[in-house]
Structures are given as structure tokens and as C-alpha cells.
mmCIF file with all atom_site columns, C-alpha atoms in Angstrom:
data_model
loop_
_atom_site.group_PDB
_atom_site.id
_atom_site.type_symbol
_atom_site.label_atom_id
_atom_site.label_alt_id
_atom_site.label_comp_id
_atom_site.label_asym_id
_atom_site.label_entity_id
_atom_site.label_seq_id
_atom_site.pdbx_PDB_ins_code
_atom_site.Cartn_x
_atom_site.Cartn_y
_atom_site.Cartn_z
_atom_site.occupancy
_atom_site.B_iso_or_equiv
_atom_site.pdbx_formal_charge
_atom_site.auth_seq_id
_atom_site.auth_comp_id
_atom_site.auth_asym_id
_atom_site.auth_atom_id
_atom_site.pdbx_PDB_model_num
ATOM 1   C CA . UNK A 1 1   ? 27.020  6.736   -25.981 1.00 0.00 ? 1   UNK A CA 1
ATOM 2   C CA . UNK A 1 2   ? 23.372  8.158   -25.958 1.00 0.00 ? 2   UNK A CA 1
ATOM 3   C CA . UNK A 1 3   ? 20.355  8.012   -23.786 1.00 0.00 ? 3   UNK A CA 1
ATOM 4   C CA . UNK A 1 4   ? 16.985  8.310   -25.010 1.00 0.00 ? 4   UNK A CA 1
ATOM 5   C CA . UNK A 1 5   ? 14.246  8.923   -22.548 1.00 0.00 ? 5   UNK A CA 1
ATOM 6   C CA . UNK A 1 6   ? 10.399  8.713   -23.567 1.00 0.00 ? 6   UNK A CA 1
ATOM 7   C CA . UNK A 1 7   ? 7.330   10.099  -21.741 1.00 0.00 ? 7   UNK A CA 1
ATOM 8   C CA . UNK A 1 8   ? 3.917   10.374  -22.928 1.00 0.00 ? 8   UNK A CA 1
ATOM 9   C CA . UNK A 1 9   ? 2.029   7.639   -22.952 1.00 0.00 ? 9   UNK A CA 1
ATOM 10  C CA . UNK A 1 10  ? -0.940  6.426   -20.931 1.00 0.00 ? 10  UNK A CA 1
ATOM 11  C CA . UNK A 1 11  ? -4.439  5.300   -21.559 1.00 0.00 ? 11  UNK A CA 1
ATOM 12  C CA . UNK A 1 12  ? -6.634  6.806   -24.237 1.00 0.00 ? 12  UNK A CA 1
ATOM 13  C CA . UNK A 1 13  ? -9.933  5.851   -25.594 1.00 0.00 ? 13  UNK A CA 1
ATOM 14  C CA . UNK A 1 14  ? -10.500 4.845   -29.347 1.00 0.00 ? 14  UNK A CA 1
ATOM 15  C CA . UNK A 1 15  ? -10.627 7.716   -31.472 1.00 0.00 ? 15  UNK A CA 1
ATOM 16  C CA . UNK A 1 16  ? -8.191  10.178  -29.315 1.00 0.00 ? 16  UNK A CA 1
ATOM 17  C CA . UNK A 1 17  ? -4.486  11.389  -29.074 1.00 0.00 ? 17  UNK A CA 1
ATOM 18  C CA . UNK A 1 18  ? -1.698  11.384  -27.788 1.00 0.00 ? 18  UNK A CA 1
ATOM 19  C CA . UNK A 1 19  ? 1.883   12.736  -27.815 1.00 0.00 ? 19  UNK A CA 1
ATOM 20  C CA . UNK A 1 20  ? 4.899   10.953  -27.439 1.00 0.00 ? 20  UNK A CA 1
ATOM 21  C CA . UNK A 1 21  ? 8.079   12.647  -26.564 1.00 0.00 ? 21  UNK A CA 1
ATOM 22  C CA . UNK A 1 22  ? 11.545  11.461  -27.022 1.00 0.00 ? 22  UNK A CA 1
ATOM 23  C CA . UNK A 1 23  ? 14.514  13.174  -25.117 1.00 0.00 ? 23  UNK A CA 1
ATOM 24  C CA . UNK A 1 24  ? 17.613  12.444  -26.309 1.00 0.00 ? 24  UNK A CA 1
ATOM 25  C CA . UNK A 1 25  ? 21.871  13.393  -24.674 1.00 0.00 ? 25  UNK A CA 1
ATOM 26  C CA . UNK A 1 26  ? 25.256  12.235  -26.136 1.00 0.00 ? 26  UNK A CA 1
ATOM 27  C CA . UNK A 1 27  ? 25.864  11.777  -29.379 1.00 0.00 ? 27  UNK A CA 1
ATOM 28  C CA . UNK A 1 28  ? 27.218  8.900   -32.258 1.00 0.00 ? 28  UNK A CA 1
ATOM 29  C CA . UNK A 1 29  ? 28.907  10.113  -35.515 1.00 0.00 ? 29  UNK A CA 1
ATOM 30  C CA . UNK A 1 30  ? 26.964  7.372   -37.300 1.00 0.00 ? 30  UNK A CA 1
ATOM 31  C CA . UNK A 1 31  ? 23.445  8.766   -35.625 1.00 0.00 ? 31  UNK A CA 1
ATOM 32  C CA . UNK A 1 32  ? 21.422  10.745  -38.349 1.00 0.00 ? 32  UNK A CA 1
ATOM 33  C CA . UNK A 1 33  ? 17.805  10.102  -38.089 1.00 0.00 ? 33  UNK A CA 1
ATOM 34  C CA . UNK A 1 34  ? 15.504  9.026   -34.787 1.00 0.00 ? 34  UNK A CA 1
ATOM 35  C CA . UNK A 1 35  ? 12.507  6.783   -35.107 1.00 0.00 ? 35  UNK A CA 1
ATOM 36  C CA . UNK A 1 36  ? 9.957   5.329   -32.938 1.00 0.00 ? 36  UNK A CA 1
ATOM 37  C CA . UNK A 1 37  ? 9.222   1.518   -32.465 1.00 0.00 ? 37  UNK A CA 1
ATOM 38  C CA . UNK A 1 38  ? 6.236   -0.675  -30.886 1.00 0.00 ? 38  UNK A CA 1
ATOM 39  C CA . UNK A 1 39  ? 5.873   -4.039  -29.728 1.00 0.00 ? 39  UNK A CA 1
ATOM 40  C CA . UNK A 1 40  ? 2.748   -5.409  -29.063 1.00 0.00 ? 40  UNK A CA 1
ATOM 41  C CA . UNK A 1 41  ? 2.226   -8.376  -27.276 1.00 0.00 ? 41  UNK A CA 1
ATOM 42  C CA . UNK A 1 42  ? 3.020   -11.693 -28.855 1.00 0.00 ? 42  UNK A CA 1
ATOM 43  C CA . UNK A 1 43  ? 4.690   -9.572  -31.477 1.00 0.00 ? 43  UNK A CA 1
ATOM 44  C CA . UNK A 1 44  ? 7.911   -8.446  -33.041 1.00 0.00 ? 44  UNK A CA 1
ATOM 45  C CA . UNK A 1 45  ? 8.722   -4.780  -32.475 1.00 0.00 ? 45  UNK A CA 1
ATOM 46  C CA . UNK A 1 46  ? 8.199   -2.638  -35.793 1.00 0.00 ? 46  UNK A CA 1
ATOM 47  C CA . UNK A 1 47  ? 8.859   0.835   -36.668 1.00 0.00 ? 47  UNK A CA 1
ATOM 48  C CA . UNK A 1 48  ? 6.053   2.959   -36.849 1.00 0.00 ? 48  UNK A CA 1
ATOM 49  C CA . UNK A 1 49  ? 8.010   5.880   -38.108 1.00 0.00 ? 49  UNK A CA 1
ATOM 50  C CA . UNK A 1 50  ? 11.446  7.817   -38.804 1.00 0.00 ? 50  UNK A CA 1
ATOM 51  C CA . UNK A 1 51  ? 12.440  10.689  -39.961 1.00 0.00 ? 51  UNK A CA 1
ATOM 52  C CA . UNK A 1 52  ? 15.604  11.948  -41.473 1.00 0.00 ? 52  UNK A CA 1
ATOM 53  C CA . UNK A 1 53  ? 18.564  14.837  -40.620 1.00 0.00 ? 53  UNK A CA 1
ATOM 54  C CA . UNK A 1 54  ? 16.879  16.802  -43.175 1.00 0.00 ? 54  UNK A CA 1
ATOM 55  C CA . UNK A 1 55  ? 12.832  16.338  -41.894 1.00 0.00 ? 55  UNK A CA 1
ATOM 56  C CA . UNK A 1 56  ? 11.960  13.401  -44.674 1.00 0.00 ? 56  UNK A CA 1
ATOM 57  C CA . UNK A 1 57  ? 9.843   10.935  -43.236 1.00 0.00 ? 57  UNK A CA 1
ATOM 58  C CA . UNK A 1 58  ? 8.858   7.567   -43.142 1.00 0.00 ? 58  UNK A CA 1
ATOM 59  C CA . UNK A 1 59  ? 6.137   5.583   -41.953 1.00 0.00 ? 59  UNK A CA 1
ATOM 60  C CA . UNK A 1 60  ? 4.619   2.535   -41.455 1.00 0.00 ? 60  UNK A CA 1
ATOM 61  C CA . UNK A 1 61  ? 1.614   1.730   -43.359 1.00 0.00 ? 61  UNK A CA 1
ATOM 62  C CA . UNK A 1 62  ? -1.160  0.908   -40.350 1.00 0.00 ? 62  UNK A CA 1
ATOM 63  C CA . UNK A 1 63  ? -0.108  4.642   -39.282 1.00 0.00 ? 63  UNK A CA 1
ATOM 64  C CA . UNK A 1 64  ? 0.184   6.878   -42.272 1.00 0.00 ? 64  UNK A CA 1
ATOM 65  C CA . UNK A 1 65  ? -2.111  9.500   -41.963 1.00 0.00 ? 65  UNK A CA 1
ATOM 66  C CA . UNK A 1 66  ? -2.860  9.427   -38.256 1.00 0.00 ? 66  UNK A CA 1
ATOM 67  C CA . UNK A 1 67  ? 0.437   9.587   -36.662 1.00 0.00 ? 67  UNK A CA 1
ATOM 68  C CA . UNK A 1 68  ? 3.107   12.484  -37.479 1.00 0.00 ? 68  UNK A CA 1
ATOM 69  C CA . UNK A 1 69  ? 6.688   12.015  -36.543 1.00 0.00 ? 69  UNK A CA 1
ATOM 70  C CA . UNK A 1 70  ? 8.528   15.703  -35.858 1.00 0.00 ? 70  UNK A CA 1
ATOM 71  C CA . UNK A 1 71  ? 11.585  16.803  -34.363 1.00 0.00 ? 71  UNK A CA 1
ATOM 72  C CA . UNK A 1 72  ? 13.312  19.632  -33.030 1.00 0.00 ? 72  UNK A CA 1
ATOM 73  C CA . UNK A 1 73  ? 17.547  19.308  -32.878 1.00 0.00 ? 73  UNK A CA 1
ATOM 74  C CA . UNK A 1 74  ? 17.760  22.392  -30.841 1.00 0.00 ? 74  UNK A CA 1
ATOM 75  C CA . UNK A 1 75  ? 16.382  20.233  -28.078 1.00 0.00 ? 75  UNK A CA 1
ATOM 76  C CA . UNK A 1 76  ? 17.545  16.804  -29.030 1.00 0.00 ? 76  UNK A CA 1
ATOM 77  C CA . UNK A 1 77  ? 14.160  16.029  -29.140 1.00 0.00 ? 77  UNK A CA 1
ATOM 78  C CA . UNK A 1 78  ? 11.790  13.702  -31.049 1.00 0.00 ? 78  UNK A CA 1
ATOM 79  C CA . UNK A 1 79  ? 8.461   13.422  -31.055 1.00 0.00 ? 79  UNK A CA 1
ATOM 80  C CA . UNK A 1 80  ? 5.448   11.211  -32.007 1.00 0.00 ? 80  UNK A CA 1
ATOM 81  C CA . UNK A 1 81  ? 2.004   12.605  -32.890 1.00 0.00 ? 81  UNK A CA 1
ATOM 82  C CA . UNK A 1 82  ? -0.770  9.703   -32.202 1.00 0.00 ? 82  UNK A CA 1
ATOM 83  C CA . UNK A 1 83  ? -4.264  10.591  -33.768 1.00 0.00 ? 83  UNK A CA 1
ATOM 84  C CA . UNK A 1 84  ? -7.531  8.527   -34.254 1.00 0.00 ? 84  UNK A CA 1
ATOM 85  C CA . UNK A 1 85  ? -6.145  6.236   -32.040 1.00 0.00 ? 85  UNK A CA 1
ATOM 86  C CA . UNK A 1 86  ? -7.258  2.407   -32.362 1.00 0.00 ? 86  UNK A CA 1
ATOM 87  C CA . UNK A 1 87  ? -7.088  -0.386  -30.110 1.00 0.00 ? 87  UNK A CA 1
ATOM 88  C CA . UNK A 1 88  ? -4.711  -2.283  -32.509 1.00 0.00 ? 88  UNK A CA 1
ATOM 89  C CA . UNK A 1 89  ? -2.134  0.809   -31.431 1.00 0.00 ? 89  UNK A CA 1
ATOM 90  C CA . UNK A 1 90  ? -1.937  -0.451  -28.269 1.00 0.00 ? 90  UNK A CA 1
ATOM 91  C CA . UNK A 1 91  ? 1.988   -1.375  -27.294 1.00 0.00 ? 91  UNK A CA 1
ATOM 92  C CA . UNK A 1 92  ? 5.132   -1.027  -25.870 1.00 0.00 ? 92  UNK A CA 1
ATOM 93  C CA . UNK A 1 93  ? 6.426   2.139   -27.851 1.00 0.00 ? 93  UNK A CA 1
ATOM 94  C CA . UNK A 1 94  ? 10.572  2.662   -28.173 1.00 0.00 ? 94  UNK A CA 1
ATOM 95  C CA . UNK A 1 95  ? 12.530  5.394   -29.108 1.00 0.00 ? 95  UNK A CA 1
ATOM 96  C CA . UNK A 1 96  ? 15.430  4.731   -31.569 1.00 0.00 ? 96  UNK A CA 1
ATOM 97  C CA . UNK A 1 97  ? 18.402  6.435   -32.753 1.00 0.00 ? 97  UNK A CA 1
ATOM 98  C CA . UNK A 1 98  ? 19.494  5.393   -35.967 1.00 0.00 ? 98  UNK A CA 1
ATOM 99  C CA . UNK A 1 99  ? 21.040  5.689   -39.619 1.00 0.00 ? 99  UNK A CA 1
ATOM 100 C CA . UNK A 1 100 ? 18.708  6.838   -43.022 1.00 0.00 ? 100 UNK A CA 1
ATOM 101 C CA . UNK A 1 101 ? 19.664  6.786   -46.595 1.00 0.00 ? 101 UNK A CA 1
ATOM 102 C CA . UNK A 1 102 ? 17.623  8.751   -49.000 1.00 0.00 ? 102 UNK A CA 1
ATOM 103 C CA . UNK A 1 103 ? 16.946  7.040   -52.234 1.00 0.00 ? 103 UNK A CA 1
ATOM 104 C CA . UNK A 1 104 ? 14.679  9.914   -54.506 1.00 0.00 ? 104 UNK A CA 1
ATOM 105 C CA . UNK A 1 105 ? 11.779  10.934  -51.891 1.00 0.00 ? 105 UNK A CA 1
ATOM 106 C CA . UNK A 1 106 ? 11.883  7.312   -49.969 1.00 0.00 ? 106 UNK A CA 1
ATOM 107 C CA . UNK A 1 107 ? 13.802  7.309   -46.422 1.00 0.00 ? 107 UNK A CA 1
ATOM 108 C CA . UNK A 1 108 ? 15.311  4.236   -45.590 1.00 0.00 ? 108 UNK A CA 1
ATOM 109 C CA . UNK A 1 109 ? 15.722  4.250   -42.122 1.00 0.00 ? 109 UNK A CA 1
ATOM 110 C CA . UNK A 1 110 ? 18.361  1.272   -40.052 1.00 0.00 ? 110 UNK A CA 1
ATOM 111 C CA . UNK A 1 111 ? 18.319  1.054   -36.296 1.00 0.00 ? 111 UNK A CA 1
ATOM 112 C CA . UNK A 1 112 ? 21.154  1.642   -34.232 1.00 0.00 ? 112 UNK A CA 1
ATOM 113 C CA . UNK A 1 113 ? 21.153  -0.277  -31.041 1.00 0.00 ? 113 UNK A CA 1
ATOM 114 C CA . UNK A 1 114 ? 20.429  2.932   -28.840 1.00 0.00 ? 114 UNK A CA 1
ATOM 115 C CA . UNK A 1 115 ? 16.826  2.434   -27.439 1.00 0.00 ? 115 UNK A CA 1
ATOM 116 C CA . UNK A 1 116 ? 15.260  3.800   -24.928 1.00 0.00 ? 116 UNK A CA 1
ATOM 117 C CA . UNK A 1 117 ? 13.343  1.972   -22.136 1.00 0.00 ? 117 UNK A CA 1
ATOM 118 C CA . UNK A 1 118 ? 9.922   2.449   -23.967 1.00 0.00 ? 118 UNK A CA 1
ATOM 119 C CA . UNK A 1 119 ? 6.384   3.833   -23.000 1.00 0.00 ? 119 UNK A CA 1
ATOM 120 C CA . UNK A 1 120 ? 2.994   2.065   -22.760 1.00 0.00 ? 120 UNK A CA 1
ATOM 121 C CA . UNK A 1 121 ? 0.239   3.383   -24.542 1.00 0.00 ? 121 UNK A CA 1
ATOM 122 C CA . UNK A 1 122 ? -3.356  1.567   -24.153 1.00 0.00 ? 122 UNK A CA 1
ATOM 123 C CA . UNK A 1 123 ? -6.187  2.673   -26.423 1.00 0.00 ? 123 UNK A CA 1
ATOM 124 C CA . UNK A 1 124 ? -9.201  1.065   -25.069 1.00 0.00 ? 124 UNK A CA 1
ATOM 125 C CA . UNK A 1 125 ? -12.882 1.920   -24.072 1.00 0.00 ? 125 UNK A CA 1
#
């Protein structure tokens, strides 16, 4: 089994940042890559971004070049850099630990059903 806990979100004006943290005990076999998720309301959750055992990436178009996805395995830890924040950010956002697949430089990444209970972030003026 594994528990994910997230922390880091809040209220932020368009334009700024934020940093989502994802802390993560116990462990899966089949568990090689973390990702985060957001749901907005009236919407189907979506991954925003993953990243792989060995630090390839993916993310989701509406976020490339604003948000950076990192980790650090010493500390079971995954993180979510939000920058240039816009209202259309605003949602529900999930950790996930899943499964990846490299395929040349693009990361495939498949959730596992380990989730944690998600964080709010709210970008408005």
C-alpha cells in the first residue's frame, strides 16, 4: 500500500507561484513514476504532469513551460512547480503514483489507483 499526502496550495493571484509538494510512504513493485492531476469543476481530472524513475518528464500542453515537475527519492517526495499562474489553473490538484514507459524521449505515463486526497489551488484577483 502507499499514502500520498499533498500540501501547498492556497490562493494566488494571476501571474504568481506556487509549490506543490507531494509526500509519499510504502511502496508497490509496479510504482515507477509519480504525477500530479487536477480537476476543475464540471470537469474530468487530467494530468498536468509526470515524470519518470529516471527524471524524463511529461506534461500537459496548457502547462508546458510554466509548471516544472521534480522529485527527490531520497525523500519520497514529489513536487510541482506552478508559475505564471492563470485563473484557468484553478482546481482540485492530486497526487498520483503510477507506471511510465519510455518510447525514444516521450514518457508515457499510466495511473495507478494510489491518490492522494488532493489540494486546492485558486488563482484569482
Amino acid at each position: 500500500q502507499v499514502q500520498l499526502v499533498e500540501s501547498g496550495g492556497g490562493l494566488v493571484q494571476p501571474g504568481g507561484s506556487l509549490r506543490l509538494s507531494c509526500a509519499a510512504s510504502g511502496s508497490d513493485a509496479s510504482i515507477n513514476a509519480m504525477g500530479w492531476y487536477r480537476q476543475a469543476p464540471g470537469k474530468e481530472r487530467e494530468l498536468v504532469a509526470g515524470i519518470g524513475s529516471g527524471g524524463n518528464t511529461k506534461y500537459a500542453a496548457s502547462v508546458k513551460g510554466r509548471f516544472t515537475i521534480s522529485r527527490d527519492n531520497a525523500k519520497n517526495s514529489v513536487y510541482l512547480q506552478m508559475n505564471s499562474l492563470k485563473p484557468e489553473d484553478t482546481a482540485v490538484y492530486y497526487c498520483n503514483a503510477g507506471s511510465a514507459a519510455l518510447a525514444g524521449s516521450t514518457l508515457y505515463y499510466y495511473a495507478l489507483n494510489y491518490w492522494g486526497k488532493g489540494t486546492l489551488v485558486t488563482v484569482s484577483s
